[in-house]
Structures are given as C-alpha cells and as structure tokens.
Coordinates of C-alpha atoms in Angstrom, one line a residue:
M111 CA -4.8 7.6 -17.9
R112 CA -3.1 10.9 -18.5
L113 CA -0.9 12.5 -15.9
T114 CA -1.8 15.8 -14.5
I115 CA 0.5 18.8 -15.0
P116 CA 2.0 18.6 -11.4
S117 CA 2.6 15.0 -11.9
R118 CA 4.5 15.7 -15.2
L119 CA 6.5 18.4 -13.5
L120 CA 7.5 16.1 -10.7
L121 CA 8.5 13.3 -13.1
L122 CA 10.6 15.9 -15.1
F123 CA 12.3 17.1 -11.9
L124 CA 13.2 13.5 -10.9
T125 CA 14.5 12.9 -14.4
C126 CA 16.7 16.0 -14.4
C127 CA 18.0 15.1 -10.9
T128 CA 19.0 11.6 -12.2
I129 CA 20.7 13.0 -15.2
V130 CA 22.8 15.5 -13.2
F131 CA 23.5 12.7 -10.7
L132 CA 24.9 10.5 -13.5
V133 CA 26.7 13.2 -15.5
Q134 CA 28.7 14.5 -12.6
P135 CA 29.5 11.6 -10.3
A136 CA 33.1 12.3 -9.9
K137 CA 32.7 15.8 -8.6
A138 CA 30.1 14.7 -6.0
K139 CA 32.1 11.9 -4.7
D140 CA 35.4 13.8 -4.3
R141 CA 34.1 16.9 -2.6
G142 CA 35.2 17.0 1.1
T143 CA 35.9 13.3 1.3
G144 CA 39.6 13.1 0.5
E145 CA 42.3 13.2 -2.2
P146 CA 41.8 10.8 -5.1
I147 CA 44.5 8.4 -6.0
T148 CA 45.4 7.4 -9.6
T149 CA 46.3 3.7 -9.9
C150 CA 47.9 1.4 -12.3
I151 CA 47.5 -2.4 -12.4
V152 CA 49.4 -5.6 -13.3
R153 CA 48.3 -9.2 -12.9
D154 CA 50.2 -11.2 -10.3
R155 CA 52.7 -13.8 -11.4
P156 CA 55.3 -15.9 -9.7
G157 CA 58.4 -14.0 -8.6
L158 CA 56.7 -10.5 -8.1
T159 CA 57.3 -9.0 -4.7
S160 CA 56.3 -5.7 -3.1
T161 CA 59.8 -4.3 -2.9
Q162 CA 60.2 -4.9 -6.7
L163 CA 56.8 -3.5 -7.6
L164 CA 57.3 -0.3 -5.6
R165 CA 60.1 0.7 -7.8
P166 CA 59.0 3.2 -10.5
S167 CA 60.6 1.1 -13.3
T168 CA 58.3 -1.8 -12.9
P169 CA 55.8 -1.9 -15.8
F170 CA 52.1 -1.3 -14.9
S171 CA 49.0 -0.6 -17.0
C172 CA 47.5 2.7 -16.1
L173 CA 44.8 2.9 -18.8
T174 CA 43.2 -0.5 -18.6
D175 CA 39.7 -0.8 -17.1
Q176 CA 40.0 -3.1 -14.2
R177 CA 36.7 -4.9 -15.0
T178 CA 38.0 -6.1 -18.3
L179 CA 40.7 -8.1 -16.6
G180 CA 38.5 -10.9 -15.0
P181 CA 38.9 -12.6 -11.7
G182 CA 42.3 -13.4 -10.2
N183 CA 45.3 -12.1 -8.2
Y184 CA 46.6 -8.5 -8.9
W185 CA 48.9 -5.8 -7.8
I186 CA 47.7 -2.2 -8.0
R187 CA 50.2 0.7 -7.6
S188 CA 49.4 4.3 -6.9
S189 CA 50.9 7.3 -8.7
P190 CA 53.7 9.1 -6.8
L191 CA 52.4 10.7 -3.6
R192 CA 53.8 13.4 -1.2
R193 CA 51.8 13.3 2.0
G194 CA 53.0 13.9 5.4
G195 CA 51.5 13.1 8.8
P196 CA 48.9 10.5 9.7
V197 CA 46.5 9.7 6.9
N198 CA 43.8 7.2 6.0
V199 CA 43.6 5.1 2.8
R200 CA 39.9 4.6 1.8
S201 CA 38.5 2.5 -1.0
A202 CA 35.3 0.6 -1.8
S203 CA 34.8 -2.7 -0.2
L204 CA 34.5 -5.4 -2.9
W205 CA 34.3 -9.1 -3.2
Q206 CA 37.8 -10.5 -2.8
G207 CA 40.0 -12.6 -0.7
T208 CA 42.9 -11.1 1.1
Q209 CA 44.2 -7.6 0.5
N210 CA 47.7 -6.4 1.5
L211 CA 48.4 -2.7 1.6
Y212 CA 52.0 -1.5 1.4
A213 CA 52.8 2.0 2.3
L214 CA 56.3 3.3 1.0
Y215 CA 57.8 6.3 2.8
A216 CA 60.6 8.6 1.7
D217 CA 63.0 7.1 4.1
G218 CA 62.6 3.6 2.4
A219 CA 60.4 2.2 5.1
I220 CA 57.5 0.0 4.1
V221 CA 54.5 -0.4 6.3
R222 CA 52.2 -3.4 5.5
T223 CA 48.5 -3.9 6.5
T224 CA 46.7 -7.2 5.8
I225 CA 42.9 -7.2 5.5
D226 CA 41.4 -10.7 5.3
Q227 CA 37.7 -11.6 5.2
R228 CA 37.6 -12.2 8.9
H229 CA 39.0 -8.8 9.9
A230 CA 37.6 -6.6 7.1
S231 CA 34.8 -5.4 9.3
R232 CA 37.4 -3.8 11.6
Y233 CA 38.2 -1.3 8.8
M234 CA 34.7 -0.8 7.6
Q235 CA 33.3 2.8 7.5
L236 CA 29.8 4.0 6.5
G237 CA 29.2 3.7 2.8
A238 CA 30.9 0.2 2.9
L239 CA 34.3 1.8 2.6
L240 CA 37.5 0.1 3.8
E241 CA 39.7 2.6 5.7
V242 CA 43.2 1.7 6.6
P243 CA 44.9 4.2 8.9
L244 CA 48.5 4.9 8.2
P245 CA 50.6 6.3 11.2
G246 CA 52.5 9.5 10.8
R247 CA 56.2 9.3 10.3
N248 CA 59.2 11.7 10.1
A249 CA 59.3 10.9 6.3
P250 CA 56.3 11.6 4.0
L251 CA 54.3 8.9 2.2
V252 CA 55.5 8.5 -1.4
R253 CA 53.6 5.5 -2.8
L254 CA 50.9 2.9 -2.1
L255 CA 50.7 -0.7 -3.4
W256 CA 47.9 -3.2 -3.1
Q257 CA 48.2 -6.9 -3.4
V258 CA 44.7 -8.4 -3.9
D259 CA 44.1 -12.1 -3.9
D260 CA 41.1 -13.9 -5.3
A261 CA 39.4 -10.8 -6.6
A262 CA 36.1 -11.6 -8.2
N263 CA 36.4 -8.3 -10.1
L264 CA 32.7 -7.8 -10.4
R265 CA 32.9 -4.0 -10.1
G266 CA 36.7 -3.6 -10.0
I267 CA 39.8 -4.7 -7.9
V268 CA 40.5 -1.5 -6.0
R269 CA 37.8 1.1 -6.6
D270 CA 38.0 4.9 -5.9
P271 CA 41.0 4.8 -3.5
M272 CA 41.7 8.2 -1.8
L273 CA 43.7 9.7 1.0
A274 CA 41.7 11.3 3.8
T275 CA 42.6 12.9 7.0
D276 CA 40.8 12.0 10.3
A277 CA 38.7 15.1 9.9
E278 CA 37.7 14.2 6.4
S279 CA 36.9 10.7 7.5
V280 CA 34.6 11.9 10.3
R281 CA 33.0 14.3 7.8
S282 CA 32.2 11.5 5.5
N283 CA 30.8 9.3 8.2
L284 CA 28.6 12.2 9.4
L285 CA 27.3 12.9 5.9
L286 CA 26.5 9.2 5.1
G287 CA 25.3 8.6 8.7
G288 CA 22.8 11.5 8.4
L289 CA 21.6 10.1 5.1
Y290 CA 21.3 6.5 6.4
A291 CA 19.7 7.7 9.7
A292 CA 17.2 9.8 7.8
F293 CA 16.2 6.9 5.6
A294 CA 16.0 4.6 8.6
G295 CA 14.0 7.0 10.6
L296 CA 11.6 7.4 7.6
C297 CA 11.3 3.6 7.3
I298 CA 10.6 3.2 10.9
A299 CA 7.9 5.9 10.8
L300 CA 6.3 4.5 7.7
L301 CA 6.4 1.0 9.2
S302 CA 4.8 2.0 12.4
Y303 CA 2.1 4.1 10.7
N304 CA 1.2 1.5 8.0
F305 CA 1.3 -1.4 10.3
A306 CA -1.0 0.4 12.7
L307 CA -3.3 1.1 9.8
W308 CA -3.2 -2.6 8.7
V309 CA -4.1 -3.7 12.3
A310 CA -7.1 -1.3 12.1
L311 CA -8.2 -1.7 8.5
R312 CA -6.7 -5.1 7.3
H313 CA -6.0 -4.1 3.7
R314 CA -3.5 -6.4 2.1
F315 CA -1.5 -3.6 0.4
Q316 CA -0.6 -2.0 3.7
L317 CA 1.0 -5.3 5.0
A318 CA 2.8 -5.7 1.6
Y319 CA 4.1 -2.1 1.9
C320 CA 5.4 -2.8 5.4
A321 CA 7.3 -5.9 4.1
M322 CA 8.9 -3.7 1.3
V323 CA 9.9 -1.0 3.7
L324 CA 11.3 -3.6 6.2
G325 CA 13.3 -5.2 3.4
L326 CA 14.7 -1.9 2.4
L327 CA 15.6 -1.0 6.0
A328 CA 17.4 -4.3 6.4
Y329 CA 19.2 -3.7 3.0
T330 CA 20.3 -0.3 4.1
V331 CA 21.8 -1.7 7.3
S332 CA 23.8 -4.1 5.3
S333 CA 24.8 -2.0 2.3
S334 CA 25.8 0.9 4.4
G335 CA 28.5 -1.1 6.2
Y336 CA 26.6 -0.7 9.5
L337 CA 26.1 -4.4 9.7
A338 CA 29.9 -4.8 10.2
W339 CA 29.7 -2.4 13.1
I340 CA 26.8 -4.5 14.6
Y341 CA 28.5 -7.8 13.9
P342 CA 32.3 -7.2 13.7
D343 CA 33.0 -10.9 13.0
I344 CA 31.1 -11.1 9.8
G345 CA 33.2 -11.5 6.6
N346 CA 33.0 -8.7 4.0
N347 CA 32.0 -11.2 1.3
D348 CA 29.3 -12.6 3.5
R349 CA 28.0 -9.0 4.1
I350 CA 27.8 -8.6 0.2
R351 CA 25.9 -11.8 0.0
C352 CA 23.4 -10.4 2.4
N353 CA 23.2 -7.2 0.2
Y354 CA 22.2 -9.3 -2.7
L355 CA 19.6 -11.3 -0.8
L356 CA 18.0 -8.4 0.9
L357 CA 17.8 -6.2 -2.3
G358 CA 16.2 -9.1 -4.1
L359 CA 13.6 -9.8 -1.4
S360 CA 12.8 -6.0 -1.2
T361 CA 12.2 -6.0 -5.0
V362 CA 9.9 -9.0 -4.7
A363 CA 8.0 -7.3 -1.8
A364 CA 7.7 -4.2 -4.0
F365 CA 6.0 -6.1 -6.7
A366 CA 3.8 -7.8 -4.1
F367 CA 2.9 -4.3 -2.9
A368 CA 2.0 -3.3 -6.6
R369 CA -0.1 -6.4 -6.9
A370 CA -2.1 -5.7 -3.8
F371 CA -2.3 -1.9 -4.5
F372 CA -3.7 -2.2 -8.1
E373 CA -7.2 -3.4 -8.8
E374 CA -7.2 -7.1 -9.2
R375 CA -8.1 -6.9 -12.9
V376 CA -4.7 -5.3 -13.7
F377 CA -2.8 -8.5 -12.6
A378 CA -5.4 -10.8 -14.1
G379 CA -4.4 -13.1 -17.0
R380 CA -0.9 -13.2 -18.6
V381 CA 0.5 -10.1 -17.0
G382 CA -0.1 -11.4 -13.4
T383 CA 1.5 -14.8 -14.5
L384 CA 4.5 -13.1 -15.9
V385 CA 4.9 -10.9 -12.8
Q386 CA 4.8 -14.0 -10.6
I387 CA 7.4 -15.8 -12.7
S388 CA 9.7 -12.9 -12.7
C389 CA 9.4 -12.5 -9.0
G390 CA 10.1 -16.2 -8.6
I391 CA 13.2 -15.9 -10.8
T392 CA 14.5 -12.9 -8.9
F393 CA 13.9 -14.6 -5.5
T394 CA 15.6 -17.8 -6.8
A395 CA 18.6 -15.8 -8.2
S396 CA 19.0 -13.8 -5.0
L397 CA 18.9 -16.9 -2.8
A398 CA 21.2 -18.7 -5.2
F399 CA 23.8 -16.0 -4.9
F400 CA 23.5 -15.9 -1.1
L401 CA 23.9 -19.7 -0.8
F402 CA 26.3 -20.5 -3.6
G403 CA 28.0 -17.2 -4.6
P404 CA 31.4 -18.2 -3.2
L405 CA 31.5 -21.2 -5.5
Q406 CA 31.1 -19.2 -8.8
V407 CA 30.5 -15.6 -7.8
R408 CA 30.8 -14.1 -11.4
L409 CA 28.2 -16.5 -12.8
F410 CA 25.7 -16.0 -10.0
D411 CA 26.2 -12.2 -10.1
R412 CA 25.4 -12.3 -13.9
L413 CA 22.3 -14.4 -13.3
Y414 CA 21.3 -11.9 -10.6
S415 CA 21.6 -9.0 -12.9
L416 CA 19.6 -10.7 -15.6
A417 CA 16.9 -11.6 -13.2
F418 CA 16.7 -7.9 -12.3
V419 CA 16.5 -7.0 -16.0
L420 CA 13.5 -9.3 -16.3
Q421 CA 12.0 -7.8 -13.3
M422 CA 12.3 -4.3 -14.5
A423 CA 11.0 -5.3 -17.9
M424 CA 7.8 -6.5 -16.3
V425 CA 7.1 -2.9 -15.4
I426 CA 6.3 -2.1 -19.0
P427 CA 3.4 -4.5 -19.6
L428 CA 2.1 -3.9 -16.0
L429 CA 1.8 -0.1 -16.6
W430 CA 0.4 -0.6 -20.1
R431 CA -2.3 -2.9 -18.8
A432 CA -3.1 -0.5 -16.0
W433 CA -3.4 2.2 -18.6
V434 CA -5.6 0.2 -20.9
L435 CA -7.9 -0.7 -18.0
R436 CA -8.0 2.9 -16.8
S437 CA -6.7 2.0 -13.4
N438 CA -7.5 4.7 -10.7
Y439 CA -3.9 4.2 -9.2
L440 CA -1.7 4.3 -12.3
W441 CA -0.7 7.9 -11.9
V442 CA 0.4 7.6 -8.3
F443 CA 2.2 4.3 -9.0
A444 CA 4.1 6.0 -11.9
L445 CA 5.0 8.9 -9.7
A446 CA 6.2 6.8 -6.8
W447 CA 8.2 4.3 -8.9
A448 CA 9.6 6.5 -11.6
M449 CA 12.9 7.2 -9.9
P450 CA 13.5 3.8 -8.4
I451 CA 12.9 2.1 -11.8
M452 CA 15.3 4.6 -13.4
M453 CA 18.0 4.1 -10.8
A454 CA 17.5 0.3 -10.8
T455 CA 17.9 0.3 -14.6
V456 CA 21.1 2.4 -14.4
R457 CA 22.5 0.1 -11.7
I458 CA 21.8 -2.9 -13.9
V459 CA 23.5 -1.3 -16.9
C460 CA 26.5 -0.6 -14.5
S461 CA 26.6 -4.1 -13.2
L462 CA 26.7 -5.4 -16.8
G463 CA 29.7 -3.2 -17.4
I464 CA 28.1 -0.8 -19.9
I465 CA 28.7 2.4 -17.8
P466 CA 31.4 3.1 -15.2
W467 CA 30.9 2.4 -11.5
N468 CA 30.9 5.1 -8.9
F469 CA 30.3 5.3 -5.2
W470 CA 27.1 7.4 -5.3
L471 CA 25.5 5.3 -8.0
D472 CA 26.1 2.2 -5.8
N473 CA 24.3 4.0 -3.0
S474 CA 21.6 5.4 -5.2
T475 CA 19.1 2.9 -4.0
I476 CA 18.8 4.8 -0.6
V477 CA 18.0 8.1 -2.4
S478 CA 15.6 6.6 -4.9
M479 CA 13.8 4.4 -2.3
T480 CA 13.5 7.4 -0.1
V481 CA 11.6 9.1 -2.8
E482 CA 9.6 6.0 -3.5
A483 CA 8.7 5.4 0.2
L484 CA 7.4 9.0 0.5
L485 CA 5.4 9.1 -2.6
S486 CA 4.1 5.5 -1.9
S487 CA 2.8 6.9 1.3
I488 CA 0.9 9.5 -0.7
A489 CA -0.3 6.8 -3.0
I490 CA -1.5 4.8 0.0
A491 CA -3.3 7.9 1.3
Y492 CA -4.9 8.4 -2.1
R493 CA -6.0 4.7 -2.1
M494 CA -7.4 5.0 1.4
R495 CA -9.4 8.0 0.3
L496 CA -10.8 6.1 -2.7
L497 CA -11.6 3.1 -0.5
S498 CA -13.3 5.4 2.0
N499 CA -15.4 6.9 -0.8
E500 CA -16.2 3.4 -2.0
R501 CA -17.2 2.4 1.5
D502 CA -19.5 5.4 2.0
E503 CA -21.1 4.9 -1.5
A504 CA -21.7 1.3 -0.6
R505 CA -23.1 2.1 2.7
E506 CA -25.4 4.7 1.0
R507 CA -26.5 2.0 -1.4
E508 CA -27.1 -0.4 1.3
I509 CA -29.3 2.1 3.2
A510 CA -31.1 2.9 0.0
A511 CA -31.7 -0.8 -0.8
R512 CA -32.8 -1.5 2.7
L513 CA -35.3 1.4 2.5
L514 CA -36.5 0.1 -0.8
A515 CA -36.9 -3.4 0.7
D516 CA -38.8 -1.9 3.7
T517 CA -40.9 0.6 1.9
D518 CA -44.0 0.4 -0.3
P519 CA -42.9 2.0 -3.6
L520 CA -46.4 3.6 -4.2
T521 CA -47.1 5.3 -0.9
G522 CA -43.7 5.4 0.8
L523 CA -45.1 3.7 3.9
L524 CA -43.7 0.6 5.5
N525 CA -44.5 -2.6 3.7
R526 CA -46.0 -5.6 5.4
R527 CA -42.7 -7.4 6.1
A528 CA -41.0 -4.3 7.6
F529 CA -44.2 -3.4 9.6
L530 CA -44.3 -6.8 11.1
N531 CA -40.5 -6.7 12.0
Q532 CA -41.0 -3.4 13.9
A533 CA -44.5 -4.1 15.4
I534 CA -43.9 -7.6 16.9
G535 CA -42.0 -7.4 20.1
R536 CA -43.3 -4.1 21.3
T537 CA -44.1 -4.2 25.1
G538 CA -47.2 -3.1 26.8
E539 CA -50.7 -2.9 25.3
Q540 CA -50.8 -1.8 21.7
I541 CA -53.5 -0.5 19.5
L542 CA -53.9 -2.0 16.0
M543 CA -56.0 -0.2 13.5
I544 CA -56.8 -1.7 10.1
A545 CA -58.2 0.8 7.6
D546 CA -59.7 -0.2 4.3
L547 CA -60.9 2.1 1.5
D548 CA -64.6 1.6 0.7
H549 CA -65.6 0.4 -2.7
F550 CA -62.1 0.8 -4.0
K551 CA -62.7 -1.4 -7.0
Q552 CA -65.4 1.0 -8.2
V553 CA -62.9 3.9 -7.7
N554 CA -60.5 2.1 -10.1
E555 CA -63.2 1.6 -12.7
T556 CA -64.3 5.2 -12.4
V557 CA -61.0 7.2 -12.4
G558 CA -58.6 4.4 -13.8
H559 CA -55.7 2.7 -12.0
D560 CA -53.6 5.9 -12.2
G561 CA -56.4 7.7 -10.4
G562 CA -56.7 4.8 -7.9
D563 CA -53.0 5.0 -7.2
E564 CA -53.2 8.7 -6.5
V565 CA -56.2 8.1 -4.1
L566 CA -53.9 5.5 -2.2
R567 CA -51.1 8.2 -2.0
V568 CA -53.6 10.8 -0.7
F569 CA -54.9 8.4 2.0
A570 CA -51.3 7.4 3.0
R571 CA -50.5 11.1 3.4
T572 CA -53.6 11.6 5.5
L573 CA -52.7 8.8 7.9
C574 CA -49.2 10.2 8.4
Q575 CA -50.6 13.7 9.2
V576 CA -53.2 12.4 11.7
V577 CA -51.6 9.6 13.7
P578 CA -49.1 10.4 16.4
A579 CA -45.5 10.7 15.2
D580 CA -44.3 7.5 17.1
A581 CA -47.0 5.3 15.3
L582 CA -46.1 2.6 12.8
V583 CA -48.0 3.2 9.5
A584 CA -47.9 0.6 6.8
R585 CA -49.7 -0.5 3.6
I586 CA -50.3 -4.2 4.1
G587 CA -52.4 -4.9 1.1
G588 CA -54.0 -3.4 -2.0
E589 CA -56.2 -0.8 -0.3
E590 CA -55.6 -2.0 3.2
F591 CA -53.5 0.0 5.7
A592 CA -52.4 -0.7 9.3
V593 CA -51.4 1.5 12.2
V594 CA -49.8 0.4 15.5
L595 CA -49.4 2.7 18.5
A596 CA -49.2 2.4 22.2
A597 CA -52.5 2.2 24.1
G598 CA -53.3 5.0 26.5
G599 CA -52.6 7.9 24.1
A600 CA -55.2 10.4 23.2
F601 CA -56.1 9.5 19.7
D602 CA -59.5 9.1 17.9
P603 CA -59.8 7.0 14.7
E604 CA -62.6 9.4 13.7
D605 CA -59.8 11.9 13.1
I606 CA -58.6 9.7 10.2
L607 CA -62.1 9.4 8.7
A608 CA -62.5 13.2 9.0
G609 CA -59.2 14.0 7.5
L610 CA -60.0 11.6 4.5
R611 CA -63.3 13.4 3.9
A612 CA -61.5 16.7 3.8
E613 CA -59.0 15.7 1.2
R614 CA -59.6 16.6 -2.4
M615 CA -59.4 13.5 -4.5
P616 CA -58.8 13.0 -8.2
Y617 CA -61.7 14.0 -10.4
D618 CA -63.4 15.0 -7.1
V619 CA -64.6 11.5 -6.4
T620 CA -65.8 10.9 -2.9
I621 CA -63.6 8.5 -0.8
T622 CA -64.5 6.9 2.5
A623 CA -62.9 4.3 4.6
S624 CA -63.8 1.8 7.3
I625 CA -61.6 1.2 10.3
G626 CA -61.3 -1.8 12.7
V627 CA -59.5 -1.2 15.9
C628 CA -58.4 -3.8 18.5
V629 CA -56.3 -3.4 21.7
G630 CA -54.0 -6.2 22.9
T631 CA -50.4 -7.3 23.2
L632 CA -47.8 -7.6 20.4
E633 CA -44.9 -9.4 22.1
R634 CA -45.0 -12.6 20.0
E635 CA -46.1 -13.6 16.5
Q636 CA -49.1 -15.3 18.0
D637 CA -50.2 -12.1 19.5
W638 CA -50.1 -10.5 16.1
K639 CA -52.3 -13.2 14.6
A640 CA -54.7 -12.8 17.5
L641 CA -54.7 -9.0 17.4
Y642 CA -55.0 -8.9 13.7
G643 CA -58.0 -11.3 13.7
C644 CA -59.7 -9.1 16.3
A645 CA -59.1 -5.9 14.3
D646 CA -60.3 -7.6 11.2
R647 CA -63.6 -8.6 12.8
A648 CA -64.0 -5.0 14.0
L649 CA -63.3 -3.8 10.4
F650 CA -66.1 -6.2 9.2
E651 CA -68.5 -4.8 11.7
A652 CA -67.7 -1.2 10.5
K653 CA -68.4 -2.2 6.9
S654 CA -71.5 -4.1 8.0
A655 CA -72.8 -1.0 9.8
G656 CA -72.7 1.1 6.7
R657 CA -69.0 1.9 6.1
D658 CA -67.3 5.2 6.7
R659 CA -67.0 4.5 10.4
A660 CA -64.8 2.8 13.1
R661 CA -65.4 -0.1 15.4
V662 CA -63.3 -1.1 18.4
R663 CA -62.7 -4.4 20.2
V664 CA -60.5 -5.4 23.1
L665 CA -58.6 -8.7 23.1
T666 CA -58.7 -10.4 26.5
N667 CA -57.5 -14.0 27.1
Q668 CA -57.7 -14.8 23.4
R669 CA -61.4 -13.6 23.4
T670 CA -62.8 -10.4 21.9
V671 CA -65.4 -8.2 23.5
Q672 CA -67.0 -5.3 21.6
I673 CA -66.6 -1.9 23.3
V674 CA -69.0 1.0 22.8
P675 CA -68.2 3.9 22.4
P676 CA -64.8 3.4 20.7
L677 CA -62.8 5.9 22.7
A678 CA -63.5 4.1 26.0
V679 CA -60.5 1.8 25.3
I680 CA -58.3 4.0 23.2
R681 CA -58.2 6.9 25.7

C-alpha cells in the first residue's frame, strides 16, 4: 500500500529530526546545563592513592575510549579547573560499585565524597544524573578525581561529567521535569481514554495499547531517575535492572498491540510464529538481566541487545507481509512506528559500541515514544472508523438479508413465514381475507409465465393500495394472497375486486379474483389454523357461487356461521 503525500512528508520530517538529533548531540546536551569536564583515565593497580594521582605528573590516558577498557576498577582525573564558590559535579549514573569523588582545591585541601549503591539515590537528579554538591571554599577548585570500583563499563566509567551551579541544576531539572511530566500526562490521558473505550467496545487492540502505554510510563519513571526519589533506598544498579525489564516488557506489549491492531491474516503463518519467538526471546532476555544481571552484567547486557536486534528485525517481514496483503492499517502503523524503530535501532547500535553514547540519545525513548503514542492514537481512531464502517455495512447487510428472508421476491409482499410471525399473537378480533386469482393456470397458458408474474405483481400492488395501511399483506402461495387487519374497521372486500377489475393487465387479459373472509381471534397458532380453515371455506363458497366475489364467515367457539351480507361483520 502506497503512502500518501502527507504521510511521506511526515516521515521525511521525522527522519530529518533524527539526523539533526544524532549529528549535533554535544551542542544540545551542553546548552544551559553546565561546564563540560575533560577527563583522562588509568586502570587501578596496587599502590595508587588519590594524593599521588592528583599530581599533574602522574600518567593518565586522555585519548582512550572508556568502553574499550572493559570492566574493572579505574581512576579518572579531570583536566585542570579554576572554579570558585559552591558548585555541583554532575555525571551520568552507570552500572558500577562504589564511586569516590576527590575534589582538590588550590590551598591543597582534598574533599572526598563516597557514593555507594545504597546511597546513590540521594544524589540522583532527573535524567538519571548523579549530582555531588561541593561546598564553597576560600580557595578555588582546581581538579577532580574519581575512583570507581567494579565498573561494568557498559556505556563508560564516568560519562559526560560537568560542573553546574545550583541555578543550572534547577534549570536542568525543570527542563527534564517538563519533558517527563508531559510524557506522563500524555500516557495517563491515553490510558484513561483507551481503557474507557475498551470497557465500552471490548476490542483487543485497545487493551494491548493500554498495556504498552502503561509499560512506557513505568519505564519513564525508572529511567528518568524519579524512581530514586520515590524509593530513596533503591540501589542504582537495581534501578537500572528495572529499566531493562520495563523497556523489554514495553517492547513485547508494543508487538502485542501490533498483532491485535493488524488484520489476523497479517500475523498468520511463519511471520506470526517468528514474531512470537522474538517476543519470547526479548522477554526472556529482559527477565534474565533483571534476575541475574549482577552475576555477569556484560554478558546479559549483550544478550539483551541482541534480543532487541532480533525484535527490530521482525519489523521488516511484518511490514512486508502487511504490504503484500494490502493491509488497511499499514500506512498508519508505519507512520506511528517510524521514529521509535529508528531510535531503537540507533540505541542498539550505540549499546553495541558502534557509535558514541550521549545523554539525549539515552533519553530518546521518551521523545520517540511520545510521537508513537500520539500517532498510535490517530491509528486507533482510524481503526475505529473502519470498524464502525464495517459494523454499519454488516448491519445494512443483515437488514437486507432479513428483508429478503421475509419478503416474497416476486411481489415484494411478506412471505408466508414472515406473515405468520407477525399475524399470530395479535390481540382482539381479526379479519383474515384469503384472495385467490380465478383461472390463473389458464392465464399462464395464455400470456406465458412472464405475463403471469406481471399479473401477480399488479394484483399485489392493488392489494397494497386498497387495504388499510396497518394491514398485513402477504403472498402465501402461488396465486393465493392473505390480508389480516383488525375487526371493526370500515373496509369492504369488494373494493379489492373493483380495484382489480380497473387495473390494466398484460395483453389486456381479464383477471378476476375470489375472496374468502373470516373473523376470529389470532392469539395462538391453533387460532390461525381455525381462522384459516374458516376463510378457506368462505373462499370455496365464493368460487362455487361463480367467482369474482367475496364470502364472509364468523368463527365462534370453533364453529363457523355464514353471514349475509358480508359487511355486517366487517363493519
């Protein structure tokens, strides 16, 4: 299915935004959040002390990419600084054991701050940033030194350190707080709206969408660092384990939403099986990292990344099959998922060490899933519109089928079954008229069956024009018609005969009819049998008397009595 021009323009816009986002990460992250710090690194070995390493003469490597050094214990030293007054040292929170931060001042004083797993949450700021406040002294700050033990080095050892004033720290929290709050408010609104729709309409894709949004909301609470504010005693590594689990569950829920959103035929066969397998692998990898990550964090992190590679790869055959099968929902799915898929792919490439890590890339999930959540809502609205159209069409087809089932196809009158369903059960005395065309076999022989059919249609039209509007009119046999109406009304069966005589028939043949009338109750099926037998006998009397006339009987206590003249009972 081809994308429309607006859809292509939106995809192009999202792609351009992503490229700009990736090409200029450094400028975006440094603006208004503090002064970046250049660092050098050396692996820890016996005999190294903070006093020794704070000297400029101690050799450090300033060009080595931290991620190439593997896990272990490290010392990281800053370039020379000249900063007076109180200041905050900010850096990304990473998987590690204990971190000691040494601050050297111009007067030779060294201030040490220890951050272990148990107390890391006390230093957590929005964006999952560790912020260590350094008190103001008479002498300016000249150098920083980090001692990091048990660093997993998945994304680095000390990432993006910077110096920030209290005002810059507040500005950063306000900026990120606004971003996270906007996303949380969007999630809550979408959850409330779609859950209410699910309660009313019970479509599976609505519940799957709610599960996906709920997972993303929980992931945002954890990845933003807000979980540390809610639960100050949680270890930072435990918070990261929650990140992995919640992101994996959100991805599985997203594919469950896609499965419920698309037509069933899209996920039929091998594609559906492969998607199920990839979701199972992603769930297992996420749960394994959460449960066993501390035992071998680098191994489980790599398995987790590879599971996401497989999950993203499943999008290709899924979209291809949807395109081949001409899915009605392909274009809205492609629009909603374009940016999340691109950003997830970039994050996987980053986690595998192919491109550099940066703060905004690590938080790109929030932005991309905001776009996805909004566009998925449009997709759901589109799906609801199609379902509404399908429901209306099905209802129209049902009504048409019901009309066909209840209607005689030749004359448009009720057929015998529909006539009996509506006639039996009427309260009060009823008039049943049985009309039969005279010598109809000869009519067919004279003008043919097509002419005979036209005669039946003319007679049916005459009945509808003459009898009262609330009467039931039906064709109950070949040339036999029935009329039921309430007794007591001013109606004369002779009007039917007169109307028939006045009609122009095919080939100008003369057509007459005989009518048998009976008055009685129609509350039960037994009443119908008795009333029909009575009217049939009246019809026989009309034919015996020379045809082209009506005879009336009244049914009393299962016995019939002939009434003359006919209008005595009917009026």
